[in-house]
PDB file of C-alpha atoms and ligand atoms in Angstrom:
ATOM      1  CA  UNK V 564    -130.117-116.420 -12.204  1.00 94.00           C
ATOM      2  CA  UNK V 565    -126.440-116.823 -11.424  1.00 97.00           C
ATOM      3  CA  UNK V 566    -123.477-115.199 -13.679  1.00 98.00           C
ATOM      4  CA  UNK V 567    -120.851-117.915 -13.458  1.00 98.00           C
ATOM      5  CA  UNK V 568    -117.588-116.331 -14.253  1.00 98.00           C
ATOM      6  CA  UNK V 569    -114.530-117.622 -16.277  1.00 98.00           C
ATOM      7  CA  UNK V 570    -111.197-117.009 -14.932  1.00 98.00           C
ATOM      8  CA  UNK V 571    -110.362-114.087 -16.950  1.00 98.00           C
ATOM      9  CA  UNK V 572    -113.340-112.184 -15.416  1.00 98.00           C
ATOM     10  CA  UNK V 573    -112.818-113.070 -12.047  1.00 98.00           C
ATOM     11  CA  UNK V 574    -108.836-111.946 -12.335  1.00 98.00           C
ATOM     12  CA  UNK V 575    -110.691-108.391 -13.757  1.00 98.00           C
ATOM     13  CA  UNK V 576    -113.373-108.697 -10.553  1.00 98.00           C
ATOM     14  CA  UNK V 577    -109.868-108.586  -8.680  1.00 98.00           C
ATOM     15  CA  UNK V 578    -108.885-105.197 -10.092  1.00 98.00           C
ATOM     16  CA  UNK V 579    -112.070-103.719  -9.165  1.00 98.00           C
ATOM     17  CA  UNK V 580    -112.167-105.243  -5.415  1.00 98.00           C
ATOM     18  CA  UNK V 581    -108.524-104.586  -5.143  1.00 98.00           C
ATOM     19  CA  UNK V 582    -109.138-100.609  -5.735  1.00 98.00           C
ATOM     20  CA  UNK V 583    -112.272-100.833  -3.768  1.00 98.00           C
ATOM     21  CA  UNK V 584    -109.819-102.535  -0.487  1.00 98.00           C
ATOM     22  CA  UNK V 585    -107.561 -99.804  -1.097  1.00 98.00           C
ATOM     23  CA  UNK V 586    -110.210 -97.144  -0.706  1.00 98.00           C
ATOM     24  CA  UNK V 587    -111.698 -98.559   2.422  1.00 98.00           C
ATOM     25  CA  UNK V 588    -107.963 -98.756   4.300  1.00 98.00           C
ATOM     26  CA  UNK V 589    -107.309 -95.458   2.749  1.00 98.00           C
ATOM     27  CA  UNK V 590    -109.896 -94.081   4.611  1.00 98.00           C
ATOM     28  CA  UNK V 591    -109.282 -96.268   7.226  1.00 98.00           C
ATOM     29  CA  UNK V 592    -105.951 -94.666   8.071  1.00 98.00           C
ATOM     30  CA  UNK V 593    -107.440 -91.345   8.090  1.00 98.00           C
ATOM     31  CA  UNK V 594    -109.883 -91.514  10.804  1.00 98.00           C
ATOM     32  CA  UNK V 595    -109.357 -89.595  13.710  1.00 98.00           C
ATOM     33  CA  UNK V 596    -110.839 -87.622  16.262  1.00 98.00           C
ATOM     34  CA  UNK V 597    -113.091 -84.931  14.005  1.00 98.00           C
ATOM     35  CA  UNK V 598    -112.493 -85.911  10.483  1.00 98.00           C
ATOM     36  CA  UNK V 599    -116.281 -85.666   9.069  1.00 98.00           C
ATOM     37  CA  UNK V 600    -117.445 -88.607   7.156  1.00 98.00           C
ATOM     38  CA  UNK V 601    -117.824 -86.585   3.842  1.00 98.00           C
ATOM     39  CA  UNK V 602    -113.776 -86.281   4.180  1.00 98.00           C
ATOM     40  CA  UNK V 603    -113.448 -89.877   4.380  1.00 98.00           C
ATOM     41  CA  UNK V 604    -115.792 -90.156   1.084  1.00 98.00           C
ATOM     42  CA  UNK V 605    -114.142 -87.801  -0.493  1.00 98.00           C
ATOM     43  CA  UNK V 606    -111.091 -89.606  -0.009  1.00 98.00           C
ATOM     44  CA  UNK V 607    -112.539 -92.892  -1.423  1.00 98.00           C
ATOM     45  CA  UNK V 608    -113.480 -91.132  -4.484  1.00 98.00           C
ATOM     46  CA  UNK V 609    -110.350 -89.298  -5.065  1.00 98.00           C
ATOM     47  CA  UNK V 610    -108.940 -92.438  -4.733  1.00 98.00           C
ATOM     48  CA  UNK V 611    -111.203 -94.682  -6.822  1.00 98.00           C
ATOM     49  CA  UNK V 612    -110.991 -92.060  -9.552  1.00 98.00           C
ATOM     50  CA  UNK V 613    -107.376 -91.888  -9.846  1.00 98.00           C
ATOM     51  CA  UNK V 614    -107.745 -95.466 -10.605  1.00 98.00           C
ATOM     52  CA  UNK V 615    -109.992 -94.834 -13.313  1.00 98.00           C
ATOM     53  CA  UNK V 616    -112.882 -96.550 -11.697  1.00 98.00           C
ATOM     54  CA  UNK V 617    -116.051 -95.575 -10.584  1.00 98.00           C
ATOM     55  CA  UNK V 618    -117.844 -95.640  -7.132  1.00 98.00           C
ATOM     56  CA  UNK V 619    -120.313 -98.215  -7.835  1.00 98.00           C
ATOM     57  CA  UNK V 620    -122.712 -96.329  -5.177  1.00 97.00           C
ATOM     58  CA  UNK V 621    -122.457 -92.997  -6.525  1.00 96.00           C
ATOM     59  CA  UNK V 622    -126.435 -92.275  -7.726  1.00 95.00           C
ATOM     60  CA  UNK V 623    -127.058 -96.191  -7.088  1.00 95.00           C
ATOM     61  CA  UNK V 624    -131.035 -96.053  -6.512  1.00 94.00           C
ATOM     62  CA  UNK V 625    -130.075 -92.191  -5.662  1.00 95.00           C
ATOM     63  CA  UNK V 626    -127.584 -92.873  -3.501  1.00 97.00           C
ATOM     64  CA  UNK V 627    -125.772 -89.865  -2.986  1.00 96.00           C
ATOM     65  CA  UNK V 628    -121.950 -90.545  -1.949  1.00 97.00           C
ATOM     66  CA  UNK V 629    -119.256 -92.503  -3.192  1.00 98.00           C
ATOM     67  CA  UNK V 630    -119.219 -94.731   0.334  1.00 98.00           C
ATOM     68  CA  UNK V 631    -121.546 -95.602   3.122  1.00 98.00           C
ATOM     69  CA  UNK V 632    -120.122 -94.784   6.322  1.00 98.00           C
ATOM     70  CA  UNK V 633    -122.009 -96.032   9.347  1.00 98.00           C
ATOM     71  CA  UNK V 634    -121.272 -94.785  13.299  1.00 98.00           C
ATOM     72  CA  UNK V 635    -121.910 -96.739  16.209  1.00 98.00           C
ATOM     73  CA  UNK V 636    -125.358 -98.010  16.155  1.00 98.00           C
ATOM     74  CA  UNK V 637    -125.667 -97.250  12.638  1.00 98.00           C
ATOM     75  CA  UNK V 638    -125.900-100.907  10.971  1.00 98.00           C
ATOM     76  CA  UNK V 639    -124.995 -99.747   7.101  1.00 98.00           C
ATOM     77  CA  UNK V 640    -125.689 -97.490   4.256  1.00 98.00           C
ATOM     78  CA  UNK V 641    -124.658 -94.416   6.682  1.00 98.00           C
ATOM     79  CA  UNK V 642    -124.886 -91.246   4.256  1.00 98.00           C
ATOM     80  CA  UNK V 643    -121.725 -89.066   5.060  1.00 98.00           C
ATOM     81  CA  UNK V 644    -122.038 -85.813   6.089  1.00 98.00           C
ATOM     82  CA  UNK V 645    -120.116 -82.419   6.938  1.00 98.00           C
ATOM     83  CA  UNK V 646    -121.545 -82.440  10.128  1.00 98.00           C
ATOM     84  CA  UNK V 647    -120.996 -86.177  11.209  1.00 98.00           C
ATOM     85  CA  UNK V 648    -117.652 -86.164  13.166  1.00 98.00           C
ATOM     86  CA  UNK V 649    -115.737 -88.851  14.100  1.00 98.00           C
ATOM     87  CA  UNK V 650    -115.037 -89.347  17.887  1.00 98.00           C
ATOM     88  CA  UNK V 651    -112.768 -90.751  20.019  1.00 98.00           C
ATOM     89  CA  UNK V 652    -114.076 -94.132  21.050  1.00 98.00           C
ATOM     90  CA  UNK V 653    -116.319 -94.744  17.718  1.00 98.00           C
ATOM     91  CA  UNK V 654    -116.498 -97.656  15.810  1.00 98.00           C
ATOM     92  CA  UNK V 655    -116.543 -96.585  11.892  1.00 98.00           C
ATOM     93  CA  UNK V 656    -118.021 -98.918   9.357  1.00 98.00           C
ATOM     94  CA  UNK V 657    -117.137 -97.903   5.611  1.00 98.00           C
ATOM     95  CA  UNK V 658    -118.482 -99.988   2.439  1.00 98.00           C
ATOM     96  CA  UNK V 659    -117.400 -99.104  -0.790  1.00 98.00           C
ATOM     97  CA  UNK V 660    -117.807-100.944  -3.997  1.00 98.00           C
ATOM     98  CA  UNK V 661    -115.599-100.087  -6.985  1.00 98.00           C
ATOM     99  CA  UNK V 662    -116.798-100.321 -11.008  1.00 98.00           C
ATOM    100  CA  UNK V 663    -113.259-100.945 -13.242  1.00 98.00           C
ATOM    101  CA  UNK V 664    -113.503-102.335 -16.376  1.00 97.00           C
ATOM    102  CA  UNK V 665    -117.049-103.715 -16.401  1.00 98.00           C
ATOM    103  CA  UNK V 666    -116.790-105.729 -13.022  1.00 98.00           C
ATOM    104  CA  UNK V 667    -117.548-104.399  -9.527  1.00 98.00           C
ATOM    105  CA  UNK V 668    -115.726-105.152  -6.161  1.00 98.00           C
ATOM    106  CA  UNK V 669    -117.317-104.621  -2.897  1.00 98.00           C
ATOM    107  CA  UNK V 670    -115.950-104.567   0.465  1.00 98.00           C
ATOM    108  CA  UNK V 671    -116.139-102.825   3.908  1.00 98.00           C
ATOM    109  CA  UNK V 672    -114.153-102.734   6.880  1.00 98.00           C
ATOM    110  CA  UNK V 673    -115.217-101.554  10.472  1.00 98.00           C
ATOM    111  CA  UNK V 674    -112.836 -99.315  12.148  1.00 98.00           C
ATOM    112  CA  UNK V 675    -111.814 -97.909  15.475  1.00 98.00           C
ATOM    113  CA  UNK V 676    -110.989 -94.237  16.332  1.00 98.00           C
ATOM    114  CA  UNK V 677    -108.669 -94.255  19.429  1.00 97.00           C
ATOM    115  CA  UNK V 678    -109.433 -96.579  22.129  1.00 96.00           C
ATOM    116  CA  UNK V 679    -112.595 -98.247  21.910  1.00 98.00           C
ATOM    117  CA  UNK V 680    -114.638 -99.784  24.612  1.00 98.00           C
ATOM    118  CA  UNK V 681    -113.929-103.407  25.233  1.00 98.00           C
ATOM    119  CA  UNK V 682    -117.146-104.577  24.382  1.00 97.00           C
ATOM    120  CA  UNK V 683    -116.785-102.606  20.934  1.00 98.00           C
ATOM    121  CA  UNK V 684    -113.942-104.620  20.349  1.00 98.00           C
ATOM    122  CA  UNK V 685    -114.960-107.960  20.997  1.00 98.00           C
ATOM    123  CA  UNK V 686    -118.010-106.842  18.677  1.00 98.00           C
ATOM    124  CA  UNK V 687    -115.322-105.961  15.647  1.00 98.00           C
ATOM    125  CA  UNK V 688    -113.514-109.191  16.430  1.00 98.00           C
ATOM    126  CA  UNK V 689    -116.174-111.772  16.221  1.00 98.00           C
ATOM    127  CA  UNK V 690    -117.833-110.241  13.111  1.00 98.00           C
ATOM    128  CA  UNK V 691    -114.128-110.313  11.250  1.00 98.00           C
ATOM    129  CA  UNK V 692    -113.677-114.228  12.374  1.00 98.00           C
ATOM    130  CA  UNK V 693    -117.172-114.537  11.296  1.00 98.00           C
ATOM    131  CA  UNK V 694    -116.573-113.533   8.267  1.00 98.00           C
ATOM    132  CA  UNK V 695    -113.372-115.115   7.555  1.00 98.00           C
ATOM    133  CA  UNK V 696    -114.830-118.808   9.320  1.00 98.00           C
ATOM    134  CA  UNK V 697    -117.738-117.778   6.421  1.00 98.00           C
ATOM    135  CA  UNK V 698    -115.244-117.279   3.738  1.00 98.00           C
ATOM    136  CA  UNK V 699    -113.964-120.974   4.118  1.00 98.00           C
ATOM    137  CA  UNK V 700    -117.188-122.369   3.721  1.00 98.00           C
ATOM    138  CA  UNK V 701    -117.273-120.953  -0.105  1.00 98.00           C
ATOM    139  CA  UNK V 702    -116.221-124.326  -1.549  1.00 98.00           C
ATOM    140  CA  UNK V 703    -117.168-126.127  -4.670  1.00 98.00           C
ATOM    141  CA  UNK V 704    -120.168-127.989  -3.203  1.00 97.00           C
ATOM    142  CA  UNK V 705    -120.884-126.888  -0.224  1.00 98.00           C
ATOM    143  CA  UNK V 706    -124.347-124.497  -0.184  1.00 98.00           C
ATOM    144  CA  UNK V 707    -125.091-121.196   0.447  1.00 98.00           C
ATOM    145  CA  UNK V 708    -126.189-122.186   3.830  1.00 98.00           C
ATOM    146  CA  UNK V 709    -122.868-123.495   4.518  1.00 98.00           C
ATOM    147  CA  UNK V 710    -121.840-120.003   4.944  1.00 98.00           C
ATOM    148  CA  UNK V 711    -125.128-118.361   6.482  1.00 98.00           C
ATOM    149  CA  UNK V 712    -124.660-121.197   9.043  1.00 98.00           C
ATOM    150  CA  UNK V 713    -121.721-121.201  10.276  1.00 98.00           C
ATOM    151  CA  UNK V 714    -121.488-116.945  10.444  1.00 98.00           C
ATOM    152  CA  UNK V 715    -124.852-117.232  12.426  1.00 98.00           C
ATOM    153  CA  UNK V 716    -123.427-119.937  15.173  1.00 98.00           C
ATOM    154  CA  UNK V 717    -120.258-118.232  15.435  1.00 98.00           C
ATOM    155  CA  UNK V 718    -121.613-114.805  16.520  1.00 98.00           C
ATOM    156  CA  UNK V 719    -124.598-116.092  18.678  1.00 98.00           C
ATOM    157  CA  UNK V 720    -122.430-118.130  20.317  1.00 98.00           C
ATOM    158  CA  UNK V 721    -120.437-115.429  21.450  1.00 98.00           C
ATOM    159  CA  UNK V 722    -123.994-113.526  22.420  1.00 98.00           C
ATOM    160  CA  UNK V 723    -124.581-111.265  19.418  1.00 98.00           C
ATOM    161  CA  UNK V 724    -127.465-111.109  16.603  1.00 98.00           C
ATOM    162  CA  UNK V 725    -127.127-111.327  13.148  1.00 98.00           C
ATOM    163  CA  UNK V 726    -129.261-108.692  11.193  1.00 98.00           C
ATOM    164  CA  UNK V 727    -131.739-110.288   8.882  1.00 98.00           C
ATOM    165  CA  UNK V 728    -133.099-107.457   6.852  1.00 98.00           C
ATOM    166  CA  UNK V 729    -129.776-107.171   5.299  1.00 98.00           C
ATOM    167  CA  UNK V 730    -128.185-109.779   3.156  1.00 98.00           C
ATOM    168  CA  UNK V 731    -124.981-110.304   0.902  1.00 98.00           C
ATOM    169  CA  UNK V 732    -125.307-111.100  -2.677  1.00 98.00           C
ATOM    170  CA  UNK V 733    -123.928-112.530  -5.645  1.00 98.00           C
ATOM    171  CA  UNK V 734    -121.700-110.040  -8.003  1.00 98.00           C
ATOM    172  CA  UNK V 735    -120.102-109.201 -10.924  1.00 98.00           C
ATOM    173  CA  UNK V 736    -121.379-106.964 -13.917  1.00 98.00           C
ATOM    174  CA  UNK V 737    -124.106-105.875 -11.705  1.00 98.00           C
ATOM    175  CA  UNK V 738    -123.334-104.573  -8.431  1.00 97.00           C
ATOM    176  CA  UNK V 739    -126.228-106.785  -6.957  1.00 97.00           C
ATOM    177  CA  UNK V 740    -126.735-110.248  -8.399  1.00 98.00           C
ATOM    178  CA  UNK V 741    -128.338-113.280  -7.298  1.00 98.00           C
ATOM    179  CA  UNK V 742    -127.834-115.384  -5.158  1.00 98.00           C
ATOM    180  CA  UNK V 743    -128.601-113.750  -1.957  1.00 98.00           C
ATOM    181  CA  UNK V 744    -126.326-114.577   1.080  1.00 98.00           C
ATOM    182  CA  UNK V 745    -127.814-114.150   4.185  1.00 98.00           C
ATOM    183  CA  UNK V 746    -125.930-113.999   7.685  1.00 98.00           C
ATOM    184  CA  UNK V 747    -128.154-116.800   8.761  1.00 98.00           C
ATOM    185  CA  UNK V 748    -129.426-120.178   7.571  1.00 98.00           C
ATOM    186  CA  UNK V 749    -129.248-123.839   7.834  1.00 98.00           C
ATOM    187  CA  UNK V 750    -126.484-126.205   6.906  1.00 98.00           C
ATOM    188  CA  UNK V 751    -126.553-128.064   3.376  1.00 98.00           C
ATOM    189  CA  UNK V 752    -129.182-125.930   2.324  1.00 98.00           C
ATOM    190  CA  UNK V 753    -129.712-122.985  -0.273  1.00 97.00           C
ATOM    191  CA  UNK V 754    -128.147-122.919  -3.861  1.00 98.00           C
ATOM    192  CA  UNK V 755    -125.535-124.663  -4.262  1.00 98.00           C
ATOM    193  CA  UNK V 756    -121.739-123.159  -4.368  1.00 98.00           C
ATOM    194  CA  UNK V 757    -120.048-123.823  -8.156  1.00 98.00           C
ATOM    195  CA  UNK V 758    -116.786-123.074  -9.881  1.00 98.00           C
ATOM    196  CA  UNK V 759    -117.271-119.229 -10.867  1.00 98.00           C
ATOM    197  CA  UNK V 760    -119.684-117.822  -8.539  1.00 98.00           C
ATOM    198  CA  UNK V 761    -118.631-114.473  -7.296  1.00 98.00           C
ATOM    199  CA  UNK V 762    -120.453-113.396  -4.298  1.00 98.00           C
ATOM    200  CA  UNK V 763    -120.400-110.944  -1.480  1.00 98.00           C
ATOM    201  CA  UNK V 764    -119.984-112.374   2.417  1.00 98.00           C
ATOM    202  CA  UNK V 765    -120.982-109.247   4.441  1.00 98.00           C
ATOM    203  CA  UNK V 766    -122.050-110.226   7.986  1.00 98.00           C
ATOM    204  CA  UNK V 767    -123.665-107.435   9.870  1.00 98.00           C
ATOM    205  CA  UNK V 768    -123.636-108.272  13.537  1.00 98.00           C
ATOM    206  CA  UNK V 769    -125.492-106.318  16.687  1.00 98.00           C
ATOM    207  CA  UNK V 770    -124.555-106.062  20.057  1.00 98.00           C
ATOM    208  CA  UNK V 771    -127.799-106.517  21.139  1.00 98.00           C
ATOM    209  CA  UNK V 772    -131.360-107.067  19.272  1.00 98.00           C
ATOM    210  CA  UNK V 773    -131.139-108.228  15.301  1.00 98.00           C
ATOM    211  CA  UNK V 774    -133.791-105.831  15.242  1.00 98.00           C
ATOM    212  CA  UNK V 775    -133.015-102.310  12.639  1.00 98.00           C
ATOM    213  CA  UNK V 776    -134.764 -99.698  11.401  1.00 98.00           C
ATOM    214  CA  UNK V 777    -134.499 -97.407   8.675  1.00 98.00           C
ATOM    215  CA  UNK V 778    -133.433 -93.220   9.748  1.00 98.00           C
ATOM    216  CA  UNK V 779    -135.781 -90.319   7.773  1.00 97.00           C
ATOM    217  CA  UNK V 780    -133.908 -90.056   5.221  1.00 96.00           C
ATOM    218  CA  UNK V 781    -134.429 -93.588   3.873  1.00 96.00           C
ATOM    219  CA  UNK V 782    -130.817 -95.188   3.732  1.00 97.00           C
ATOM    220  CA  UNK V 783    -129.194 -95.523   7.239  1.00 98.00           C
ATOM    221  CA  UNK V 784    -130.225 -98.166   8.659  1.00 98.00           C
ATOM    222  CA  UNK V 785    -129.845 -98.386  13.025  1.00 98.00           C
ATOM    223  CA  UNK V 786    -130.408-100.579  15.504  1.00 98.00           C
ATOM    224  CA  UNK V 787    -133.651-100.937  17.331  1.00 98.00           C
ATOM    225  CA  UNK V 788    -131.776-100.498  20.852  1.00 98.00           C
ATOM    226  CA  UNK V 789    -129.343 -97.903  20.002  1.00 98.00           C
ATOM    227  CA  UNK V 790    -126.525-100.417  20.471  1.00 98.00           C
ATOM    228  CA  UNK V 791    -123.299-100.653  18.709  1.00 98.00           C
ATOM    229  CA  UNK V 792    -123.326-102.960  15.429  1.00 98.00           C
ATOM    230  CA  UNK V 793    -120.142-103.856  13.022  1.00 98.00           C
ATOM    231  CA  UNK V 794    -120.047-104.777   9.306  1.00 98.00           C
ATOM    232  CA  UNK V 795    -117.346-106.865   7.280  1.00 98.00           C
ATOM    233  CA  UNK V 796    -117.439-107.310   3.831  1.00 98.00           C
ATOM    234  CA  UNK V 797    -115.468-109.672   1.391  1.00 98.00           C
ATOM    235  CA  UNK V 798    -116.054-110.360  -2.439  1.00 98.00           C
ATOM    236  CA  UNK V 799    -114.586-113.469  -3.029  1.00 99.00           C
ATOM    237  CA  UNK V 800    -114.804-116.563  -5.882  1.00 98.00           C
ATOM    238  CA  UNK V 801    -115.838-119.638  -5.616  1.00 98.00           C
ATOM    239  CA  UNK V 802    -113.084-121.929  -7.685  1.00 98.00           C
ATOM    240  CA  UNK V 803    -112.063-125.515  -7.904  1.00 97.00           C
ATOM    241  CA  UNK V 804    -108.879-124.228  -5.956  1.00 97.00           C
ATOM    242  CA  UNK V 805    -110.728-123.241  -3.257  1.00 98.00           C
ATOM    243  CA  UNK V 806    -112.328-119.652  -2.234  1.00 98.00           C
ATOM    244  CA  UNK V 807    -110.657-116.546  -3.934  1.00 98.00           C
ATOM    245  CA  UNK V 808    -110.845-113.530  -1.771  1.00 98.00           C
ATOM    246  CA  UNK V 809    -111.265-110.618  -4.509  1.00 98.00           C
ATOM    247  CA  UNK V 810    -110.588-107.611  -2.099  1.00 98.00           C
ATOM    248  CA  UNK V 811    -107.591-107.413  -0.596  1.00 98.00           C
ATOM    249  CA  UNK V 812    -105.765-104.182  -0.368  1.00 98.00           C
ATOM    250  CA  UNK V 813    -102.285-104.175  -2.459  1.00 97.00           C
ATOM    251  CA  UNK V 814    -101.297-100.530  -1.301  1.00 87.00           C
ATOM    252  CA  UNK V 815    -102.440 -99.550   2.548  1.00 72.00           C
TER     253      UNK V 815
HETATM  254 MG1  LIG K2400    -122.391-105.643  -0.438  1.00 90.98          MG
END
């Protein structure tokens, strides 16, 4: 069922997504050149708890870290770990979803550490526009595969995949709400997009196969091939005025 919101609840979804941005860029602006990814979650929860929030992933379905940070071919829900360093020439993908005042924001952001290939690049840039093209889609009206659609054809079109195992999802109270919003899909099709909705656009775009798999120790998920593979996120409203991007940083 989808949780409709009223404008009060969506300006509160804002606080949460707005301390949830700052976390990610705050963290962001930290990488470099062997920094472990437990620093950059402890950062994110240093932060998020200043703010009197909450990581929303902390103990989610046993989840044990305040952020997933994901490396190179590491598609999402990377655990972070003493003895994962960052390199130079690593592409760093960190999610983090914030709990403030009964509303969660979620949002990641993938990262560079020093120079990066060119190919990594081009990955980062087309899964951003994706995103954003995505983003304008989430109109009074339009559908659910409005979005899915046009994030697909803009990445393929460029050559890469779009992971289906992994999809975005409505939000609000609960961290995961209906509807689902997958990276892929057919025009004018799905539920359809109403004043209120609150929903996460996350593409998660490979270099090379759409094909993951799931590491040992049942969160990190990889790609088949071992290639590289970048992740966006943006919590954002659907409203008469048009779509509502909820996590924006305010401070970084
Ligand atoms: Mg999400």
């Amino acid at each position: 069922m989808v949780i409709l919101k009223t404008e009060r609840e969506i300006e509160q979804m804002k606080k949460a997504g707005t301390i949830a941005a700052n976390a990610v860029h705050l963290a962001g602006k930290a990488i470099e050149p062997g920094i472990s990814t437990l620093e950059l979650d402890t950062i994110i929860r240093n932060y998020i708890e200043s703010k009197g929030a909450k990581p929303s992933s902390l103990g989610y379905g046993g989840f044990p870290n305040s952020a997933c940070i994901s490396v190179n071919n590491e598609v999402i829900h990377g655990i972070p770990s003493k003895s994962k360093k960052i390199k130079s020439g690593d592409i760093v993908s960190i999610d983090v979803a914030a709990f403030y005042e009964g509303f969660h924001g979620d949002t990641a952001f993938t990262f560079t550490c020093g120079e990066v290939s060119k190919n990594a690049k081009s990955l980062l840039d087309a899964t951003y526009e994706s995103l954003l093209e995505g983003i304008k889609k989430a109109t009074c009206g339009n559908r659910i595969g409005d979005i899915s659609s046009t994030i697909q054809t803009y990445v393929e079109a460029r050559g890469y995949s779009v992971v289906r195992d992994f999809v975005g999802h409505g939000i609000g109270a609960q961290l995961h709400e209906d509807p689902s919003v997958p990276n892929y899909g057919v025009p004018s099709k799905g539920v359809r997009l109403l004043n209120g909705m609150t929903i996460a656009i996350e593409p998660m775009i490979n270099e090379g196969t759409a094909e993951v798999e799931v590491l040992p120790d049942g969160w990190t998920a990889v790609t088949k091939d071992g290639k590289l593979s970048a992740h966006f996120e943006h919590t954002v409203a659907v409203t008469s005025a048009g779509p509502m991007i909820l996590t924006l940083p305010d401070q970084v």
